[in-house]
PDB file of C-alpha atoms in Angstrom:
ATOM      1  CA  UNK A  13      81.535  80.270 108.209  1.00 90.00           C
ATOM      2  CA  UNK A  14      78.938  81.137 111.052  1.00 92.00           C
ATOM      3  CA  UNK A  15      80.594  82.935 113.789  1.00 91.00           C
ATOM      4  CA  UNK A  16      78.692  83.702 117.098  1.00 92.00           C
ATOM      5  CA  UNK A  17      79.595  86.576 120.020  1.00 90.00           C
ATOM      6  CA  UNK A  18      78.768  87.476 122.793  1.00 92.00           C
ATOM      7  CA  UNK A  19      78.150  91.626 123.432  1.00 91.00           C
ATOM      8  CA  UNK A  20      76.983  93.611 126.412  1.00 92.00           C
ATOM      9  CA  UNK A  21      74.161  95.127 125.553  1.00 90.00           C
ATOM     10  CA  UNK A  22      75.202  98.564 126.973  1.00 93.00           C
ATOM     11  CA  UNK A  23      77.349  99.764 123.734  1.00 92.00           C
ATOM     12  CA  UNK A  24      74.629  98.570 121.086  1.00 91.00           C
ATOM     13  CA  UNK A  25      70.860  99.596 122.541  1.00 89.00           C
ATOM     14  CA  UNK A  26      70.499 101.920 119.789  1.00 93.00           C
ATOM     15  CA  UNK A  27      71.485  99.244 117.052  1.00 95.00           C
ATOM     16  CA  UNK A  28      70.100  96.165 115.488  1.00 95.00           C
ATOM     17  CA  UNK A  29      71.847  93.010 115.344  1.00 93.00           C
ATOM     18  CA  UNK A  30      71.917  93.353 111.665  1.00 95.00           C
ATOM     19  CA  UNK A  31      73.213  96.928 111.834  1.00 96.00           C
ATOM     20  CA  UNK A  32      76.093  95.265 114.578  1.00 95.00           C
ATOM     21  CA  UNK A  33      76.476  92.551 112.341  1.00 95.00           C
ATOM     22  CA  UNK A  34      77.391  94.404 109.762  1.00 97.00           C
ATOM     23  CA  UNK A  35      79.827  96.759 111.395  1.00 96.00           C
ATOM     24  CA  UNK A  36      81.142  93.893 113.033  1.00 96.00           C
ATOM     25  CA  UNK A  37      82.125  92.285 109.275  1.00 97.00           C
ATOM     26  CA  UNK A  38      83.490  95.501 108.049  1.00 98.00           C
ATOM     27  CA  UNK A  39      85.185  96.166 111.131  1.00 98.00           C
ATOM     28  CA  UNK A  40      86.862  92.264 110.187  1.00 98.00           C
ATOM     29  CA  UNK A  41      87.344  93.129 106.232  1.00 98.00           C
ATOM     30  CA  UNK A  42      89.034  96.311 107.054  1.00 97.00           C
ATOM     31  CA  UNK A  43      91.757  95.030 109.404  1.00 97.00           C
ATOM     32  CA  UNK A  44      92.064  92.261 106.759  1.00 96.00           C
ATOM     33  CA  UNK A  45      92.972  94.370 104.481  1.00 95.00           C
ATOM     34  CA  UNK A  46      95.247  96.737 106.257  1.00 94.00           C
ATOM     35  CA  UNK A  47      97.248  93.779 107.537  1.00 93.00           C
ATOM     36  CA  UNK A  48      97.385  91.835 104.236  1.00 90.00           C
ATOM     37  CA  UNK A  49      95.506  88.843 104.841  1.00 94.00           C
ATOM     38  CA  UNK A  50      93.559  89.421 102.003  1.00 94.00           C
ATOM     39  CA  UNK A  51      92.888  91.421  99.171  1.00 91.00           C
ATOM     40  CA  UNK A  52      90.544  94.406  98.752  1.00 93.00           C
ATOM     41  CA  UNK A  53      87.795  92.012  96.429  1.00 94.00           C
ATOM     42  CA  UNK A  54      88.064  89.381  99.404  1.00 95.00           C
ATOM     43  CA  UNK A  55      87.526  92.219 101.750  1.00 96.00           C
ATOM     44  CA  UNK A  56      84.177  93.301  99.646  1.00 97.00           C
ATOM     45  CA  UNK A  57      83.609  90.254 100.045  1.00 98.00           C
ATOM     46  CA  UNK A  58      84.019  89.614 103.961  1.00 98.00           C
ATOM     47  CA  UNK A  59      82.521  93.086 104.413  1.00 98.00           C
ATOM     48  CA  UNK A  60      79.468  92.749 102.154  1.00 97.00           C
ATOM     49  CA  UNK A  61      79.902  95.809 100.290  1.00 98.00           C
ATOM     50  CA  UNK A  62      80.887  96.892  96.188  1.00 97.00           C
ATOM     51  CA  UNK A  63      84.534  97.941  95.777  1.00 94.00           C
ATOM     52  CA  UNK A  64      84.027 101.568  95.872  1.00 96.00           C
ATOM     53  CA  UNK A  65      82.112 101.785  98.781  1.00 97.00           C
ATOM     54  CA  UNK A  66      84.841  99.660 100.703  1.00 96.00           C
ATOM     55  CA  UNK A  67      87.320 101.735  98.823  1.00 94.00           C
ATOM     56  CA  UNK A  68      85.387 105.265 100.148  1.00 96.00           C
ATOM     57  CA  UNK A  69      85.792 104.110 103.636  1.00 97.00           C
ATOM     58  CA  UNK A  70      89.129 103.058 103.121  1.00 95.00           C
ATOM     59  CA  UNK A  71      90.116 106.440 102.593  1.00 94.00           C
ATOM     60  CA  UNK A  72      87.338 107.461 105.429  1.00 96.00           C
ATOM     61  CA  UNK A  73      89.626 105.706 107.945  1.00 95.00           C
ATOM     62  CA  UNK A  74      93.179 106.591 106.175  1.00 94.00           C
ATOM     63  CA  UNK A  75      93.904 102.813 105.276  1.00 93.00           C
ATOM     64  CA  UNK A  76      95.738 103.246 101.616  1.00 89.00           C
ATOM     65  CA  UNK A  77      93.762 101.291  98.869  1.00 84.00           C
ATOM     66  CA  UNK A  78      97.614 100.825  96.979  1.00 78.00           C
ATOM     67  CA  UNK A  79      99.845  98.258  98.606  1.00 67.00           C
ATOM     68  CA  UNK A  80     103.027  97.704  96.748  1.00 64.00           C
ATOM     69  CA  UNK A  81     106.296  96.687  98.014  1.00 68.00           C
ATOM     70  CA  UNK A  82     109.412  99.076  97.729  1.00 74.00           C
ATOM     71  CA  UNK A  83     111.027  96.963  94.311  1.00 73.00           C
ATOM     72  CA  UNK A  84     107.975  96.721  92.731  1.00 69.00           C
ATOM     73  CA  UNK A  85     107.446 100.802  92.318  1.00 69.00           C
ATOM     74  CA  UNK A  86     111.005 100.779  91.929  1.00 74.00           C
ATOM     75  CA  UNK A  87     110.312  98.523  88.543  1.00 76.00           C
ATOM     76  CA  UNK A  88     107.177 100.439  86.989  1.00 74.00           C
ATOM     77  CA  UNK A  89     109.341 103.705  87.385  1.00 78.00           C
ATOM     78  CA  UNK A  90     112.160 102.230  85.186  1.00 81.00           C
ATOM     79  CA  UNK A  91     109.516 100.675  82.788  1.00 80.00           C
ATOM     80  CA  UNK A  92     108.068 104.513  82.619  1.00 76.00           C
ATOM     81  CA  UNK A  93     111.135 105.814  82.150  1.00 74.00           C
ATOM     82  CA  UNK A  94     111.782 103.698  78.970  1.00 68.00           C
TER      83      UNK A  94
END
């Protein structure tokens, strides 16, 4: 999907579109992410990057890599346990 915006030149004079462009899709694969619309491979993906970069700034920006629910830890602590 091609996706085209419109930006004021006054916040990016020091940047290439390629260098917005890219912030722009990591910008998009990290709220992804955070929000659960996808997973972290389809946010390497979106964003353009390997899995432990996107993982690095992850932690960079405190957004936790690990995203189970509350019943699911609760089942691979009795499954230790045993």
């Amino acid at each position: 999907m091609q996706i085209s915006l419109e930006l004021p030149d006054l916040y990016f004079f020091n940047k290439s579109k390629a260098q917005v462009s890219q912030e722009v899709r990591l910008a998009l694969a990290l709220w992804m992410f955070q929000t659960g619309e996808v997973s972290a491979g389809g946010a390497c993906e979106i964003a353009g990057i390997d899995r432990y970069s996107f993982l690095e700034i992850c932690s960079k920006y405190q957004i936790s890599s690990i995203n189970y629910e509350i019943d699911e830890v609760e089942n691979e602590l009795i499954n230790f346990k045993e």
